[in-house]
Coordinates of C-alpha atoms and ligand atoms in Angstrom, one line a residue:
M1 CA 53.8 88.6 196.6
M2 CA 51.8 90.7 198.7
N3 CA 51.8 94.4 198.4
T4 CA 50.3 97.4 199.5
L5 CA 49.9 100.3 197.6
P6 CA 48.5 103.6 198.8
T7 CA 46.1 105.4 196.4
S8 CA 47.8 108.7 195.6
A9 CA 46.6 112.0 197.4
A10 CA 45.7 113.6 194.4
S11 CA 43.0 110.9 193.3
A12 CA 41.5 110.6 196.8
T13 CA 39.4 113.6 196.8
T14 CA 36.5 113.9 199.6
T15 CA 33.5 115.9 198.2
A16 CA 29.9 115.6 199.3
A17 CA 28.9 113.2 196.4
A18 CA 32.0 111.0 196.7
P19 CA 30.9 107.3 196.8
C20 CA 30.7 105.8 200.0
W21 CA 33.6 103.2 199.4
N22 CA 35.7 106.4 198.9
G23 CA 38.9 105.8 200.9
R24 CA 38.3 102.1 202.4
R25 CA 40.3 99.0 202.0
V26 CA 40.2 96.4 198.8
L27 CA 41.9 92.9 198.0
V28 CA 42.7 92.4 194.9
V29 CA 43.2 88.6 194.1
E30 CA 44.9 87.8 190.8
D31 CA 47.7 85.4 189.5
S32 CA 48.6 87.7 186.3
V33 CA 50.8 90.6 187.4
V34 CA 49.8 92.6 184.4
Q35 CA 46.0 91.7 185.0
R36 CA 46.4 92.5 188.5
G37 CA 47.7 96.3 187.6
Y38 CA 45.0 96.7 185.4
L39 CA 42.3 96.0 188.3
V40 CA 44.4 98.1 190.4
G41 CA 44.3 100.6 188.1
L42 CA 40.6 100.7 187.8
L43 CA 40.1 100.7 191.7
R44 CA 42.2 103.9 191.7
Q45 CA 40.1 105.5 189.6
L46 CA 37.2 104.9 191.8
N47 CA 39.2 106.1 194.8
F48 CA 39.4 103.3 197.1
G49 CA 41.6 104.0 200.0
Q50 CA 44.3 101.2 200.3
I51 CA 44.7 98.6 197.7
L52 CA 46.0 95.3 198.8
E53 CA 47.1 92.9 196.4
A54 CA 47.5 88.8 196.2
G55 CA 48.6 86.2 193.7
D56 CA 46.0 83.2 194.7
G57 CA 43.4 82.4 197.4
N58 CA 46.1 81.1 200.0
E59 CA 48.2 84.8 200.0
A60 CA 44.6 86.4 200.3
L61 CA 43.5 84.5 203.1
R62 CA 46.8 85.3 204.8
V63 CA 46.3 89.1 204.0
L64 CA 42.9 89.1 205.1
E65 CA 44.1 87.2 208.7
T66 CA 46.4 90.1 209.2
C67 CA 43.8 92.8 208.4
A68 CA 41.1 90.8 210.6
E69 CA 41.1 93.7 213.4
K70 CA 40.0 96.3 210.4
P71 CA 38.0 94.4 207.9
I72 CA 38.4 94.8 204.4
Y73 CA 35.7 96.6 202.4
L74 CA 36.0 94.7 199.0
V75 CA 37.6 91.7 197.8
L76 CA 38.0 91.4 193.8
T77 CA 39.2 87.9 192.9
D78 CA 40.2 86.2 189.8
L79 CA 38.2 82.4 189.6
E80 CA 41.1 80.7 187.9
M81 CA 44.3 80.7 189.7
P82 CA 46.9 78.3 191.0
G83 CA 47.3 77.3 193.9
M84 CA 43.9 78.3 195.9
D85 CA 41.2 79.0 193.1
G86 CA 38.8 81.4 193.6
I87 CA 35.6 79.0 194.1
E88 CA 37.5 77.5 197.5
L89 CA 38.7 81.1 198.0
T90 CA 34.8 81.9 198.0
C91 CA 33.6 79.5 200.1
Q92 CA 36.3 80.2 202.7
L93 CA 35.2 83.9 202.9
R94 CA 31.5 82.6 203.1
E95 CA 32.2 80.4 206.3
R96 CA 34.4 82.9 208.0
R97 CA 32.7 86.2 207.1
L98 CA 36.4 87.7 206.3
A99 CA 35.3 90.5 203.8
E100 CA 31.8 92.6 203.7
N101 CA 31.7 92.7 199.9
L102 CA 33.3 90.3 197.3
I103 CA 33.4 90.8 193.5
V104 CA 34.4 87.3 191.2
I105 CA 36.0 87.8 187.3
S106 CA 36.8 85.2 185.0
A107 CA 37.6 84.7 181.5
R108 CA 36.1 81.6 181.1
D109 CA 32.8 79.7 180.7
P110 CA 30.0 82.2 182.6
R111 CA 28.8 78.9 183.9
L112 CA 31.6 79.0 186.8
L113 CA 30.1 82.2 187.5
E114 CA 26.8 80.9 187.8
I115 CA 28.4 78.5 190.1
I116 CA 29.5 81.8 192.8
E117 CA 26.2 83.5 192.0
N118 CA 24.1 80.3 193.1
M119 CA 26.1 80.3 196.5
A120 CA 24.8 83.8 197.0
C121 CA 21.2 82.6 196.6
E122 CA 21.4 80.3 199.1
D123 CA 22.8 82.5 201.4
D124 CA 21.5 86.6 201.9
D125 CA 24.4 87.9 203.8
F126 CA 26.7 86.7 201.6
G127 CA 28.1 89.8 200.3
L128 CA 28.3 88.9 196.7
L129 CA 27.9 91.9 194.6
G130 CA 28.5 89.9 191.8
T131 CA 30.4 88.4 189.0
L132 CA 32.4 90.0 185.9
L133 CA 33.8 88.8 182.8
K134 CA 37.4 89.7 182.1
P135 CA 38.2 92.3 180.4
V136 CA 36.4 94.5 183.4
Q137 CA 34.9 97.5 182.4
L138 CA 35.0 100.5 184.7
E139 CA 31.5 101.1 184.3
S140 CA 30.3 97.6 185.3
L141 CA 32.7 97.4 188.1
T142 CA 31.1 100.9 189.2
Q143 CA 27.5 99.2 188.7
L144 CA 28.1 96.4 190.9
L145 CA 29.8 98.6 193.8
C146 CA 27.0 101.0 193.8
K147 CA 24.6 97.6 194.3
G148 CA 26.5 97.2 197.4
A149 CA 26.0 100.6 198.5
D150 CA 22.5 100.0 198.4
R151 CA 22.3 97.0 200.2
P152 CA 21.1 96.8 204.0
G153 CA 24.5 96.7 205.7
G154 CA 25.9 98.6 202.8
C155 CA 27.2 102.1 202.9
A156 CA 23.4 103.3 202.8
P157 CA 21.5 103.5 206.2
A158 CA 20.2 100.1 207.2
A159 CA 16.9 99.1 205.7
A160 CA 14.0 99.1 207.9
P161 CA 13.5 96.0 209.9
P162 CA 10.8 93.5 208.3
L163 CA 6.9 94.0 209.4
P164 CA 6.5 91.2 211.8
Q165 CA 4.0 88.2 210.8
A166 CA 0.7 88.4 211.5
T167 CA -0.9 86.3 214.2
L168 CA -3.8 83.9 213.6
E169 CA -6.0 86.0 215.4
E170 CA -5.4 89.3 213.5
L171 CA -5.9 87.1 210.4
A172 CA -9.1 86.0 211.4
Q173 CA -10.1 89.2 212.0
A174 CA -8.8 90.7 208.6
L175 CA -11.1 88.0 206.9
T176 CA -14.5 88.9 208.8
R177 CA -13.5 92.9 208.0
R178 CA -12.9 91.7 204.3
E179 CA -9.7 93.3 204.3
F180 CA -8.1 90.7 201.7
V181 CA -8.3 91.6 198.3
P182 CA -7.7 90.5 195.1
Y183 CA -4.9 92.3 193.0
F184 CA -4.6 91.0 189.4
Q185 CA -1.2 90.5 187.2
P186 CA -2.0 90.2 183.4
K187 CA -0.5 87.3 181.5
I188 CA 0.3 88.3 177.9
A189 CA 0.5 86.0 174.6
M190 CA 3.9 86.6 173.3
Q191 CA 3.0 85.9 169.5
N192 CA 0.8 89.1 169.5
G193 CA 0.6 91.1 172.7
H194 CA -2.8 90.4 173.7
L195 CA -3.7 89.9 177.4
K196 CA -4.8 86.0 177.6
G197 CA -5.7 86.0 181.1
V198 CA -4.7 87.7 184.9
E199 CA -3.4 86.0 187.9
A200 CA -5.3 86.5 191.1
L201 CA -2.6 87.6 193.9
A202 CA -3.9 88.3 197.5
R203 CA -2.9 91.8 199.2
W204 CA -4.2 92.7 202.7
K205 CA -5.6 96.3 203.0
H206 CA -4.5 96.6 206.3
P207 CA -5.9 99.7 208.5
Q208 CA -2.8 101.1 209.8
R209 CA 0.2 99.2 207.9
G210 CA -1.3 99.9 204.4
T211 CA -1.1 97.1 201.5
L212 CA 0.5 94.2 202.7
S213 CA 2.1 91.3 200.4
P214 CA 1.6 87.7 201.3
A215 CA 4.8 87.1 202.7
H216 CA 3.1 88.8 205.5
F217 CA 0.3 86.2 206.3
I218 CA 0.3 83.3 203.9
D219 CA 2.7 81.3 205.9
T220 CA 0.9 81.7 209.2
L221 CA -2.3 80.4 207.3
E222 CA -0.9 77.4 205.9
G223 CA -1.8 74.2 207.7
H224 CA -4.5 76.3 209.5
P225 CA -8.2 75.7 208.5
L226 CA -8.7 79.6 208.4
M227 CA -6.8 78.8 204.7
A228 CA -10.2 77.0 203.2
D229 CA -12.2 80.2 204.5
F230 CA -9.2 82.9 203.0
T231 CA -9.3 81.1 199.5
L232 CA -13.1 81.2 199.2
E233 CA -13.1 84.5 200.5
L234 CA -10.4 85.4 197.2
V235 CA -12.6 83.3 194.9
Q236 CA -15.6 84.8 195.6
Q237 CA -14.2 88.5 195.1
V238 CA -12.5 87.1 191.9
L239 CA -16.3 85.5 190.5
E240 CA -17.6 89.0 190.9
R241 CA -15.0 90.8 189.1
I242 CA -15.1 88.1 186.4
L243 CA -18.9 88.8 186.3
G244 CA -18.4 92.6 186.3
W245 CA -15.4 92.8 183.7
Q246 CA -17.8 90.9 181.3
Q247 CA -20.7 93.5 181.4
H248 CA -17.7 96.1 180.9
G249 CA -17.3 94.2 177.3
L250 CA -14.0 93.2 178.1
P251 CA -12.7 90.1 175.9
P252 CA -13.0 86.7 177.6
L253 CA -9.9 86.4 180.2
T254 CA -9.1 83.3 182.2
V255 CA -8.5 84.2 185.6
S256 CA -5.8 81.9 187.8
V257 CA -6.2 81.9 191.5
N258 CA -3.7 80.2 193.7
L259 CA -4.3 76.9 195.8
S260 CA -2.5 76.1 198.8
A261 CA -1.4 72.7 199.6
D262 CA -4.1 72.2 202.1
N263 CA -6.8 73.3 199.8
L264 CA -5.3 71.0 197.0
A265 CA -5.6 67.9 199.5
D266 CA -9.2 68.7 200.8
R267 CA -12.3 67.0 199.4
G268 CA -14.7 68.9 201.5
F269 CA -12.8 72.2 200.1
I270 CA -12.9 71.4 196.6
D271 CA -16.8 70.9 196.6
R272 CA -17.4 74.1 198.6
L273 CA -14.9 75.8 195.6
M274 CA -16.9 74.2 192.7
A275 CA -20.4 74.7 194.4
R276 CA -19.2 78.4 194.8
V277 CA -18.5 78.8 191.0
A278 CA -21.4 77.0 190.0
A279 CA -23.5 79.6 192.0
S280 CA -21.9 82.4 190.3
G281 CA -22.4 81.4 186.9
V282 CA -18.6 82.1 186.1
A283 CA -18.1 79.1 183.4
P284 CA -15.3 76.7 184.8
A285 CA -13.4 77.4 182.0
S286 CA -12.8 80.9 182.9
L287 CA -10.7 79.8 185.8
V288 CA -7.6 78.0 186.4
W289 CA -6.2 76.8 190.0
E290 CA -2.3 77.4 190.2
V291 CA -0.9 74.6 192.5
T292 CA 2.8 74.1 193.3
E293 CA 4.4 70.8 192.7
T294 CA 5.5 70.5 196.4
S295 CA 1.7 70.9 197.2
V296 CA 0.5 67.9 194.7
M297 CA 3.1 65.9 196.5
R298 CA 2.4 66.4 200.3
Q299 CA -1.0 64.4 199.7
L300 CA -0.2 62.6 196.5
S301 CA -3.3 60.6 196.1
Q302 CA -5.6 63.2 197.4
A303 CA -4.2 65.8 195.3
L304 CA -4.2 63.9 192.1
T305 CA -8.0 63.1 192.9
N306 CA -9.1 66.6 193.4
M307 CA -7.3 67.5 190.6
G308 CA -9.1 65.1 188.4
R309 CA -12.3 66.3 189.4
L310 CA -11.5 69.5 188.7
R311 CA -10.3 68.8 185.6
L312 CA -13.2 66.9 184.6
A313 CA -15.2 69.7 185.7
G314 CA -13.8 72.0 183.0
Y315 CA -11.1 74.0 185.0
G316 CA -7.8 74.7 184.1
L317 CA -5.1 73.5 186.1
A318 CA -1.6 75.2 186.1
M319 CA 1.9 73.8 187.7
D320 CA 3.1 76.8 189.5
D321 CA 6.7 77.7 190.2
F322 CA 7.8 74.8 187.9
G323 CA 11.9 74.3 188.0
I324 CA 12.4 74.8 191.7
G325 CA 11.6 72.2 194.2
Y326 CA 11.4 68.8 192.7
S327 CA 9.8 69.1 189.7
S328 CA 10.1 66.3 187.4
M329 CA 8.9 65.5 184.1
Q330 CA 7.4 62.4 185.2
Q331 CA 5.5 64.0 187.8
F332 CA 4.2 66.4 185.8
A333 CA 3.1 64.1 183.0
R334 CA 1.4 62.0 185.7
C335 CA -1.1 65.2 186.6
P336 CA -3.6 66.5 184.1
F337 CA -2.3 70.0 183.7
T338 CA -3.4 72.3 181.3
E339 CA -0.4 75.1 182.0
L340 CA 3.1 74.9 183.1
K341 CA 4.5 78.0 184.9
I342 CA 8.3 78.2 184.8
D343 CA 10.1 80.2 187.9
R344 CA 11.3 83.2 187.4
A345 CA 14.4 81.9 188.6
F346 CA 15.2 80.3 185.2
V347 CA 13.4 83.2 183.5
N348 CA 15.8 86.4 184.5
G349 CA 18.9 86.4 183.0
A350 CA 18.9 83.4 181.3
A351 CA 20.5 84.9 178.3
Q352 CA 23.4 85.5 180.3
W353 CA 23.4 82.3 182.5
P354 CA 23.7 79.0 180.3
N355 CA 22.2 76.8 183.4
R356 CA 18.9 79.0 183.8
L357 CA 18.7 78.6 180.2
M358 CA 19.2 74.7 180.0
V359 CA 16.1 74.7 182.9
L360 CA 14.5 77.2 180.8
K361 CA 14.8 75.2 177.3
S362 CA 14.1 71.8 179.0
A363 CA 10.7 73.2 180.6
L364 CA 9.5 75.0 177.5
D365 CA 10.1 71.5 175.5
L366 CA 8.4 69.6 178.4
G367 CA 5.4 71.7 178.1
Q368 CA 5.3 71.6 174.5
S369 CA 5.6 68.2 173.7
L370 CA 2.6 67.3 176.5
G371 CA 0.8 69.9 174.8
V372 CA 0.1 72.4 177.4
A373 CA 0.6 76.2 177.5
T374 CA 3.8 77.5 178.5
V375 CA 4.0 80.5 180.8
A376 CA 7.3 82.7 181.9
E377 CA 7.2 84.1 185.4
G378 CA 9.1 87.3 186.2
V379 CA 9.6 88.4 182.8
E380 CA 11.5 91.8 183.9
T381 CA 13.6 93.1 180.7
V382 CA 13.3 93.1 176.8
E383 CA 16.1 90.9 176.5
D384 CA 14.2 88.3 178.5
W385 CA 11.2 88.6 176.7
K386 CA 13.0 88.5 173.2
L387 CA 14.5 85.1 174.3
L388 CA 11.4 83.4 175.5
R389 CA 9.8 84.3 172.2
D390 CA 12.9 82.9 169.9
L391 CA 12.2 79.8 172.2
G392 CA 8.4 79.4 171.5
C393 CA 7.2 80.4 175.0
D394 CA 3.5 80.7 175.0
M395 CA 2.5 83.5 177.7
A396 CA 4.3 85.9 179.6
Q397 CA 4.1 87.2 183.0
G398 CA 6.2 90.1 184.7
Y399 CA 7.1 93.5 185.6
L400 CA 8.0 94.3 182.5
L401 CA 4.5 93.9 181.0
A402 CA 2.4 94.9 184.6
K403 CA 2.8 94.9 188.2
P404 CA -0.4 93.0 190.1
M405 CA -3.1 96.4 190.4
P406 CA -6.3 96.5 191.5
A407 CA -9.3 95.5 189.8
E408 CA -10.0 98.6 188.9
E409 CA -7.3 99.6 187.4
L410 CA -7.0 96.2 184.8
V411 CA -9.8 97.9 182.2
G412 CA -7.8 101.4 182.0
W413 CA -4.4 99.7 181.8
I414 CA -5.8 97.3 178.9
R415 CA -6.3 100.6 177.4
Q416 CA -3.1 102.5 177.8
D417 CA -1.1 99.5 177.0
R418 CA -2.5 97.7 174.3
R419 CA 0.2 99.5 171.8
R420 CA 3.1 98.8 173.9
L421 CA 2.2 95.2 174.4
R422 CA 1.6 95.0 170.2
A423 CA 4.8 96.8 169.9
L424 CA 6.7 94.1 172.0
A425 CA 5.0 91.1 170.4
G426 CA 6.5 92.9 166.7
V427 CA 3.0 93.0 165.7
E428 CA 2.1 96.8 164.3
Ligands
C2E501 P1 3.5 83.0 193.0 O1 2.4 82.5 192.9 O2 4.9 82.7 192.3 O3 3.2 84.7 192.3 C1 4.1 85.4 191.6 C2 4.5 86.4 192.6 O4 5.8 86.9 191.8 C3 3.7 87.5 192.9 O5 3.8 87.8 194.3 C4 4.0 88.7 192.1 O6 3.9 89.8 192.4 C5 5.8 88.5 191.9 N1 6.2 89.2 190.3 C6 5.5 88.9 189.4 N2 6.2 89.5 188.5 C7 7.5 89.3 189.1 C8 8.8 90.0 188.2 O7 9.2 90.7 187.0 N3 9.8 90.2 189.1 C9 9.4 89.9 190.7 N4 10.8 89.8 191.0 N5 8.7 89.4 190.7 C10 7.3 89.6 190.1 P2 3.7 88.3 195.6 O8 1.7 88.7 194.6 O9 4.1 88.7 196.7 O10 2.7 86.6 196.2 C11 4.0 85.9 196.3 C12 3.8 84.5 196.4 O11 2.2 84.4 197.6 C13 2.8 84.0 195.2 O12 3.8 83.4 194.5 C14 1.9 82.8 195.7 O13 2.8 81.9 196.2 C15 1.7 83.3 196.9 N6 -0.1 83.9 196.9 C16 -0.4 85.3 196.8 N7 -1.9 84.7 196.5 C17 -1.8 83.8 196.9 C18 -3.4 83.6 197.3 O14 -4.8 84.0 197.1 N8 -3.4 82.1 198.0 C19 -2.3 81.4 198.2 N9 -2.8 80.1 198.5 N10 -1.4 81.8 198.2 C20 -1.1 83.0 197.4
CA502 CA1 1.3 81.7 191.5
CA503 CA1 4.8 81.1 190.5

């Protein structure tokens, strides 16, 4: 059934603005002759060079093996086929790295396509550009191809290599020079669009490298005594900011601060933390400590004792990143949390992906039945916002509302964005 169809000379135009896949080889894997013809037509319109065809996964592998010396730019495969199906073919392509890019299409349940998307989440180099429901539209196919062109290793020039991780010596020096500062990301009440609180997220104001995110330093601090000093330094700055905002006449805000696993299990650290807050005059109810379930599980009994002490003193406690890791209903119910933060993996795109939606709904149910506030992380689109609002989520945090910002920008942001947020919440 394999076929090789060169594109017509007329369609193979080369201009300065030509897409980077111009003239490249593509393999279409689809058992229905009609559907395959339709896909070939779309790919011709997009100026692919050579369009190969196969009727199922086995045949596709034979084609790819014979072309091994000249790699295929794209495999476009159907999911349901006799012989080797699209899931098995995807596994083979992933293991053997037989094609640079892959797009999977299906006419069936989007849950099946989600399995493929999840494989790509576990493997950054997989090359999956995305999945599409039939009938495939030229526009959505083009969008996915453009995504591939922007990827490192795609047609675009390779991205800059990641910055090296800081050493402990550098971090100790940065701490004494007070180079770590908190940025603040708003948390918005979904019912009325009001600012309810902010999360403090650490940034390193590096004298040469600019502003660095926690990805450059948190892992190095984890497991080292320096983490205690780092957290206390950040908390100190947070306390000063809270007092400053109060003087500005800002409505009362809660500020959430991330605690590491070591922080949470260390009784001496918790004593120092509470002493710092008491000395500042800030009310404990203005602060929420965020911990992940992995942190709690690391040293369960110490963590539970310390969480109990913090709650007794009047602080809020949030379970961060709920849904990933071992998060379980049982575990959540036995800890004195006041807030449940649902990880962005179950928030982004929940409207399209049934499995994400299922986790999102059960997390919200759990929070609601235990009477704790629910917060959705990583809200990026109006579609995410609407779904969450319809499901009764209390608060939203994410780029749709605001990115983390320096403390000085918060007052201006509130003034500027108040109307937009109220309109989003449908109040106005
Ligand atoms: P996290 O606590 O889950 O914080 C949320 C992260 O998601 C932040 O990344 C934030 O910038 C990012 N984010 C917020 N909204 C969106 C969105 O709509 N889309 C996407 N894609 N991302 C969004 P950031 O600031 O890089 O922090 C990463 C992680 O580093 C935090 O994850 C937290 O685990 C850790 N971290 C940050 N500050 C501290 C700290 O002071 N102490 C400790 N122990 N960990 C910290
Ligand atoms: Ca957090
Ligand atoms: Ca989180």
